[in-house]
One Martini backbone bead per residue (centre of mass of N, CA, C, O) as a GRO file, in nm:
protein
  294
    1MET     BB    1  -9.990  -3.523  -1.549
    2THR     BB    2  -9.860  -3.834  -1.639
    3MET     BB    3  -9.717  -4.091  -1.527
    4ASP     BB    4  -9.540  -4.344  -1.572
    5PRO     BB    5  -9.648  -4.672  -1.587
    6ASP     BB    6  -9.359  -4.782  -1.438
    7TYR     BB    7  -9.392  -4.593  -1.204
    8LEU     BB    8  -9.308  -4.574  -0.861
    9PRO     BB    9  -9.443  -4.476  -0.597
   10PHE     BB   10  -9.432  -4.382  -0.299
   11HIS     BB   11  -9.468  -4.464   0.011
   12PRO     BB   12  -9.770  -4.422   0.194
   13ASN     BB   13  -9.664  -4.600   0.480
   14PRO     BB   14  -9.418  -4.574   0.656
   15THR     BB   15  -9.232  -4.686   0.887
   16LYS     BB   16  -9.117  -4.687   1.200
   17PRO     BB   17  -8.822  -4.672   1.310
   18SER     BB   18  -8.607  -4.828   1.530
   19TYR     BB   19  -8.415  -4.617   1.474
   20VAL     BB   20  -8.275  -4.347   1.660
   21SER     BB   21  -8.200  -4.051   1.583
   22PRO     BB   22  -8.020  -3.797   1.633
   23GLN     BB   23  -8.027  -3.495   1.727
   24GLY     BB   24  -8.007  -3.327   1.409
   25ALA     BB   25  -8.061  -3.493   1.177
   26VAL     BB   26  -7.971  -3.560   0.825
   27ASP     BB   27  -8.122  -3.554   0.511
   28ALA     BB   28  -7.881  -3.550   0.234
   29HIS     BB   29  -8.103  -3.700   0.020
   30CYS     BB   30  -8.352  -3.532  -0.164
   31HIS     BB   31  -8.682  -3.458  -0.305
   32VAL     BB   32  -8.878  -3.255  -0.535
   33PHE     BB   33  -9.205  -3.289  -0.703
   34GLY     BB   34  -9.355  -3.037  -0.763
   35PRO     BB   35  -9.637  -2.969  -0.857
   36ALA     BB   36  -9.714  -2.962  -1.193
   37ASP     BB   37  -9.918  -2.715  -1.180
   38ARG     BB   38  -9.666  -2.532  -1.063
   39PHE     BB   39  -9.411  -2.742  -1.151
   40PRO     BB   40  -9.304  -2.822  -1.428
   41TYR     BB   41  -9.180  -3.041  -1.627
   42HIS     BB   42  -8.946  -3.115  -1.835
   43PRO     BB   43  -8.971  -3.156  -2.177
   44LYS     BB   44  -8.678  -3.342  -2.173
   45ARG     BB   45  -8.741  -3.563  -2.005
   46LYS     BB   46  -8.695  -3.915  -1.909
   47TYR     BB   47  -8.923  -3.869  -1.688
   48THR     BB   48  -9.243  -3.923  -1.513
   49PRO     BB   49  -9.351  -3.850  -1.215
   50CYS     BB   50  -9.463  -3.817  -0.921
   51ASP     BB   51  -9.583  -3.630  -0.700
   52ALA     BB   52  -9.349  -3.455  -0.448
   53PRO     BB   53  -9.401  -3.255  -0.216
   54LYS     BB   54  -9.296  -3.076   0.054
   55GLU     BB   55  -9.506  -3.177   0.259
   56GLU     BB   56  -9.423  -3.475   0.239
   57LEU     BB   57  -9.128  -3.441   0.319
   58PHE     BB   58  -9.170  -3.311   0.603
   59ALA     BB   59  -9.337  -3.544   0.716
   60LEU     BB   60  -9.115  -3.756   0.688
   61ARG     BB   61  -8.902  -3.629   0.860
   62ASP     BB   62  -9.069  -3.649   1.123
   63HIS     BB   63  -9.132  -3.955   1.117
   64LEU     BB   64  -8.813  -4.043   1.114
   65GLY     BB   65  -8.645  -3.827   1.306
   66PHE     BB   66  -8.571  -3.567   1.163
   67SER     BB   67  -8.450  -3.217   1.110
   68ARG     BB   68  -8.319  -3.226   0.811
   69ASN     BB   69  -8.255  -3.108   0.467
   70VAL     BB   70  -8.130  -3.216   0.144
   71ILE     BB   71  -8.214  -3.076  -0.164
   72VAL     BB   72  -8.226  -3.232  -0.483
   73GLN     BB   73  -8.201  -3.182  -0.800
   74ALA     BB   74  -8.380  -3.320  -1.060
   75SER     BB   75  -8.407  -3.410  -1.396
   76CYS     BB   76  -8.722  -3.353  -1.437
   77HIS     BB   77  -8.654  -3.023  -1.393
   78GLY     BB   78  -8.384  -2.957  -1.457
   79SER     BB   79  -8.293  -2.601  -1.442
   80ASP     BB   80  -8.562  -2.570  -1.279
   81ASN     BB   81  -8.560  -2.444  -0.935
   82ALA     BB   82  -8.845  -2.368  -0.815
   83ALA     BB   83  -8.922  -2.606  -0.626
   84LEU     BB   84  -8.673  -2.585  -0.452
   85VAL     BB   85  -8.703  -2.294  -0.353
   86ASP     BB   86  -8.979  -2.329  -0.226
   87ALA     BB   87  -8.887  -2.538  -0.014
   88LEU     BB   88  -8.665  -2.368   0.121
   89GLU     BB   89  -8.845  -2.130   0.209
   90ALA     BB   90  -9.034  -2.305   0.388
   91ALA     BB   91  -8.796  -2.429   0.578
   92GLY     BB   92  -8.553  -2.265   0.601
   93ASP     BB   93  -8.307  -2.382   0.824
   94LEU     BB   94  -8.404  -2.699   0.751
   95ALA     BB   95  -8.272  -2.633   0.460
   96ARG     BB   96  -8.096  -2.744   0.170
   97GLY     BB   97  -7.929  -2.711  -0.160
   98VAL     BB   98  -7.920  -2.866  -0.494
   99SER     BB   99  -7.841  -2.781  -0.813
  100VAL     BB  100  -7.931  -2.706  -1.153
  101LEU     BB  101  -7.745  -2.579  -1.435
  102SER     BB  102  -7.719  -2.360  -1.677
  103PRO     BB  103  -7.483  -2.212  -1.877
  104ASP     BB  104  -7.673  -1.924  -1.870
  105VAL     BB  105  -7.654  -1.842  -1.597
  106THR     BB  106  -7.699  -1.590  -1.381
  107ASP     BB  107  -7.598  -1.399  -1.124
  108ASP     BB  108  -7.883  -1.345  -1.016
  109GLU     BB  109  -7.971  -1.642  -1.000
  110LEU     BB  110  -7.749  -1.731  -0.804
  111LYS     BB  111  -7.838  -1.541  -0.575
  112VAL     BB  112  -8.115  -1.664  -0.527
  113LEU     BB  113  -8.015  -1.946  -0.455
  114ASP     BB  114  -7.829  -1.867  -0.223
  115ASN     BB  115  -8.050  -1.728  -0.047
  116ALA     BB  116  -8.225  -2.003  -0.025
  117GLY     BB  117  -7.978  -2.245   0.026
  118VAL     BB  118  -7.778  -2.300  -0.183
  119LYS     BB  119  -7.460  -2.524  -0.197
  120GLY     BB  120  -7.493  -2.659  -0.493
  121VAL     BB  121  -7.392  -2.858  -0.782
  122ARG     BB  122  -7.515  -3.077  -1.035
  123PHE     BB  123  -7.357  -3.358  -1.202
  124ASN     BB  124  -7.478  -3.557  -1.472
  125PHE     BB  125  -7.369  -3.902  -1.606
  126VAL     BB  126  -7.640  -4.045  -1.660
  127LYS     BB  127  -7.746  -4.139  -1.967
  128ARG     BB  128  -8.057  -4.219  -1.903
  129LEU     BB  129  -8.119  -3.909  -1.778
  130VAL     BB  130  -7.910  -3.753  -1.969
  131ASP     BB  131  -7.754  -3.545  -2.160
  132SER     BB  132  -7.476  -3.461  -2.294
  133THR     BB  133  -7.198  -3.276  -2.143
  134PRO     BB  134  -6.955  -3.077  -2.157
  135LYS     BB  135  -6.695  -3.035  -1.940
  136GLU     BB  136  -6.657  -2.727  -1.984
  137VAL     BB  137  -6.927  -2.649  -1.860
  138PHE     BB  138  -6.870  -2.753  -1.574
  139ILE     BB  139  -6.617  -2.587  -1.519
  140ASP     BB  140  -6.751  -2.312  -1.538
  141LEU     BB  141  -6.958  -2.358  -1.311
  142ALA     BB  142  -6.757  -2.421  -1.087
  143ASN     BB  143  -6.621  -2.142  -1.093
  144ARG     BB  144  -6.878  -1.972  -1.031
  145VAL     BB  145  -6.952  -2.119  -0.744
  146LYS     BB  146  -6.692  -2.087  -0.579
  147VAL     BB  147  -6.747  -1.787  -0.478
  148LEU     BB  148  -7.000  -1.906  -0.296
  149GLY     BB  149  -6.905  -2.192  -0.161
  150TRP     BB  150  -6.962  -2.420  -0.333
  151HIS     BB  151  -7.034  -2.743  -0.438
  152ILE     BB  152  -6.998  -3.072  -0.580
  153VAL     BB  153  -7.223  -3.292  -0.753
  154VAL     BB  154  -7.201  -3.640  -0.846
  155TYR     BB  155  -7.340  -3.856  -1.113
  156PHE     BB  156  -7.259  -4.205  -1.140
  157GLU     BB  157  -7.127  -4.496  -1.280
  158SER     BB  158  -6.880  -4.722  -1.230
  159PRO     BB  159  -6.784  -4.763  -1.537
  160ASP     BB  160  -6.713  -4.430  -1.548
  161LEU     BB  161  -6.472  -4.359  -1.358
  162GLU     BB  162  -6.209  -4.360  -1.529
  163ASP     BB  163  -6.301  -4.134  -1.722
  164LEU     BB  164  -6.363  -3.922  -1.473
  165ARG     BB  165  -6.119  -3.892  -1.285
  166PRO     BB  166  -5.964  -3.638  -1.389
  167PHE     BB  167  -6.205  -3.447  -1.350
  168LEU     BB  168  -6.252  -3.491  -1.047
  169GLU     BB  169  -5.963  -3.415  -0.954
  170SER     BB  170  -5.974  -3.127  -1.061
  171LEU     BB  171  -6.210  -3.026  -0.891
  172ALA     BB  172  -6.073  -3.132  -0.606
  173SER     BB  173  -5.831  -2.930  -0.576
  174ASP     BB  174  -6.057  -2.669  -0.472
  175GLN     BB  175  -6.313  -2.866  -0.420
  176VAL     BB  176  -6.593  -3.004  -0.323
  177VAL     BB  177  -6.679  -3.354  -0.382
  178VAL     BB  178  -6.989  -3.530  -0.431
  179VAL     BB  179  -7.085  -3.865  -0.431
  180ASP     BB  180  -7.332  -4.047  -0.544
  181HIS     BB  181  -7.403  -4.358  -0.428
  182MET     BB  182  -7.100  -4.475  -0.436
  183GLY     BB  183  -7.092  -4.489  -0.758
  184ARG     BB  184  -7.262  -4.733  -0.827
  185PRO     BB  185  -7.215  -5.026  -0.753
  186ASP     BB  186  -7.158  -5.367  -0.816
  187VAL     BB  187  -7.260  -5.592  -0.579
  188ARG     BB  188  -7.191  -5.867  -0.719
  189LEU     BB  189  -6.866  -5.822  -0.684
  190GLY     BB  190  -6.803  -5.684  -0.431
  191ALA     BB  191  -6.603  -5.502  -0.195
  192ASN     BB  192  -6.325  -5.644  -0.336
  193SER     BB  193  -6.336  -5.518  -0.593
  194ASP     BB  194  -6.184  -5.335  -0.829
  195GLU     BB  195  -6.405  -5.127  -0.859
  196PHE     BB  196  -6.434  -5.040  -0.556
  197LEU     BB  197  -6.133  -4.989  -0.496
  198ALA     BB  198  -6.115  -4.750  -0.693
  199PHE     BB  199  -6.304  -4.571  -0.527
  200MET     BB  200  -6.143  -4.571  -0.268
  201ARG     BB  201  -5.889  -4.439  -0.395
  202LEU     BB  202  -6.014  -4.175  -0.471
  203LEU     BB  203  -6.054  -4.085  -0.175
  204GLU     BB  204  -5.768  -4.131  -0.065
  205GLN     BB  205  -5.631  -3.922  -0.292
  206ASN     BB  206  -5.897  -3.718  -0.228
  207PRO     BB  207  -5.988  -3.505   0.030
  208ASN     BB  208  -6.240  -3.356  -0.141
  209ILE     BB  209  -6.382  -3.636  -0.147
  210TRP     BB  210  -6.707  -3.744  -0.125
  211THR     BB  211  -6.991  -3.948   0.009
  212LYS     BB  212  -7.286  -4.131  -0.041
  213VAL     BB  213  -7.447  -4.385   0.172
  214SER     BB  214  -7.675  -4.459  -0.050
  215CYS     BB  215  -7.914  -4.662  -0.205
  216PRO     BB  216  -7.980  -4.975  -0.154
  217GLU     BB  217  -8.241  -4.999  -0.334
  218ARG     BB  218  -8.069  -4.974  -0.608
  219LEU     BB  219  -7.827  -5.199  -0.556
  220THR     BB  220  -7.973  -5.435  -0.496
  221GLN     BB  221  -8.049  -5.805  -0.543
  222GLN     BB  222  -8.268  -5.836  -0.264
  223ALA     BB  223  -8.532  -5.715  -0.243
  224PRO     BB  224  -8.567  -5.571   0.081
  225ASN     BB  225  -8.274  -5.682   0.113
  226TYR     BB  226  -7.961  -5.493   0.204
  227SER     BB  227  -7.701  -5.672   0.280
  228ASP     BB  228  -7.525  -5.643   0.008
  229VAL     BB  229  -7.456  -5.322   0.072
  230ILE     BB  230  -7.326  -5.282   0.353
  231PRO     BB  231  -7.012  -5.322   0.303
  232PHE     BB  232  -6.974  -5.064   0.140
  233ALA     BB  233  -7.072  -4.848   0.343
  234ARG     BB  234  -6.897  -4.932   0.585
  235ALA     BB  235  -6.622  -4.880   0.459
  236LEU     BB  236  -6.662  -4.574   0.413
  237VAL     BB  237  -6.722  -4.493   0.706
  238GLU     BB  238  -6.451  -4.607   0.829
  239PHE     BB  239  -6.238  -4.462   0.629
  240PHE     BB  240  -6.447  -4.181   0.589
  241PRO     BB  241  -6.598  -4.023   0.842
  242GLU     BB  242  -6.567  -3.705   0.730
  243ARG     BB  243  -6.699  -3.799   0.410
  244VAL     BB  244  -7.006  -3.866   0.491
  245LEU     BB  245  -7.340  -3.937   0.373
  246TRP     BB  246  -7.706  -3.933   0.425
  247GLY     BB  247  -8.001  -4.072   0.244
  248THR     BB  248  -8.316  -4.155   0.110
  249ASP     BB  249  -8.420  -4.052  -0.189
  250TRP     BB  250  -8.664  -3.912  -0.178
  251PRO     BB  251  -8.908  -4.065  -0.395
  252HIS     BB  252  -8.754  -4.269  -0.569
  253PRO     BB  253  -8.659  -4.243  -0.859
  254ASN     BB  254  -8.699  -4.495  -1.093
  255MET     BB  255  -8.832  -4.729  -0.968
  256LYS     BB  256  -8.888  -5.091  -1.060
  257SER     BB  257  -8.886  -5.323  -0.826
  258HIS     BB  258  -8.959  -5.134  -0.566
  259VAL     BB  259  -9.100  -5.006  -0.266
  260PRO     BB  260  -8.965  -4.817  -0.043
  261ASP     BB  261  -8.904  -4.820   0.303
  262ASP     BB  262  -8.795  -4.563   0.493
  263GLY     BB  263  -8.773  -4.704   0.764
  264ALA     BB  264  -8.582  -4.931   0.662
  265LEU     BB  265  -8.353  -4.742   0.575
  266VAL     BB  266  -8.288  -4.633   0.857
  267ASP     BB  267  -8.214  -4.926   0.972
  268VAL     BB  268  -7.927  -4.928   0.824
  269ILE     BB  269  -7.741  -4.732   0.973
  270PRO     BB  270  -7.625  -4.918   1.217
  271LEU     BB  271  -7.484  -5.114   0.992
  272ILE     BB  272  -7.274  -4.877   0.880
  273ALA     BB  273  -7.287  -4.721   1.168
  274VAL     BB  274  -7.173  -4.881   1.464
  275THR     BB  275  -7.143  -4.604   1.609
  276GLU     BB  276  -7.214  -4.315   1.758
  277GLU     BB  277  -6.987  -4.152   1.629
  278LEU     BB  278  -7.049  -4.228   1.332
  279GLN     BB  279  -7.343  -4.129   1.332
  280ASN     BB  280  -7.284  -3.831   1.394
  281LYS     BB  281  -7.114  -3.775   1.147
  282LEU     BB  282  -7.315  -3.866   0.925
  283LEU     BB  283  -7.586  -3.693   1.038
  284ILE     BB  284  -7.434  -3.414   1.144
  285ASP     BB  285  -7.141  -3.306   1.113
  286ASN     BB  286  -7.108  -3.319   0.804
  287PRO     BB  287  -7.366  -3.168   0.698
  288MET     BB  288  -7.325  -2.913   0.871
  289ARG     BB  289  -7.051  -2.830   0.753
  290LEU     BB  290  -7.138  -2.820   0.444
  291TYR     BB  291  -7.442  -2.663   0.471
  292TRP     BB  292  -7.408  -2.474   0.759
  293GLY     BB  293  -7.116  -2.407   0.875
  294SER     BB  294  -7.090  -2.620   1.167
   0.00000   0.00000   0.00000
């Protein structure tokens, strides 16, 4: 299976980061893709990536100085979580997962995922990546996984926030909701823009809503210099220190502008979490509480 001609593979030799993560640090947003000959990509996928198997992910974890991973099911595999489960079973207690579920998922299938270490379900609203799904489907899935103690992960872009706000607030009334990549703000508008302040208010008014302060490589207008994204992430870390997570987003699906160096991404951490206390919350306390129950 051939990847898309404009798809950029992950960095073959990322640098060793200057920043030394605290012992027990968690990369709380990463993926595994394939290998396609074992775990075929979904026939209705919007993109065909390069293979990025679990062995590469675990080697990167060790190289970057992290201890654990949260592996998130990506849209190229659809609701077939086989590659995710395979990676979780290989990692044992060193990884947890976030799944994508079909509306007709069975209780037995949910039990298999739960036993493998899945702790959440992802709802994707990025129109270029997935077909539209009625919100009623998501509500039904949220109710079904609630009894397992799972949380919800949502992926959307900032222009869609106001339309999604009532739905997100409804989910967050009795379940943790984690927003991917800071709700993908338009960094050209600045961290004081109405758009980003609306996202800040969402978290301020809903204590069950968390966010990942990840993906400067996707948001920046000046790659590989990510300084234009730092004010956004730093504000979230400082205002909501108990509800932020960080991840590499390896292997960086659908990057078109540049190939991110994962070591350089790790070196952004002390610029957004500027004290040891904030770094420990971001990298250890928060992900361990949400995914490992400790």
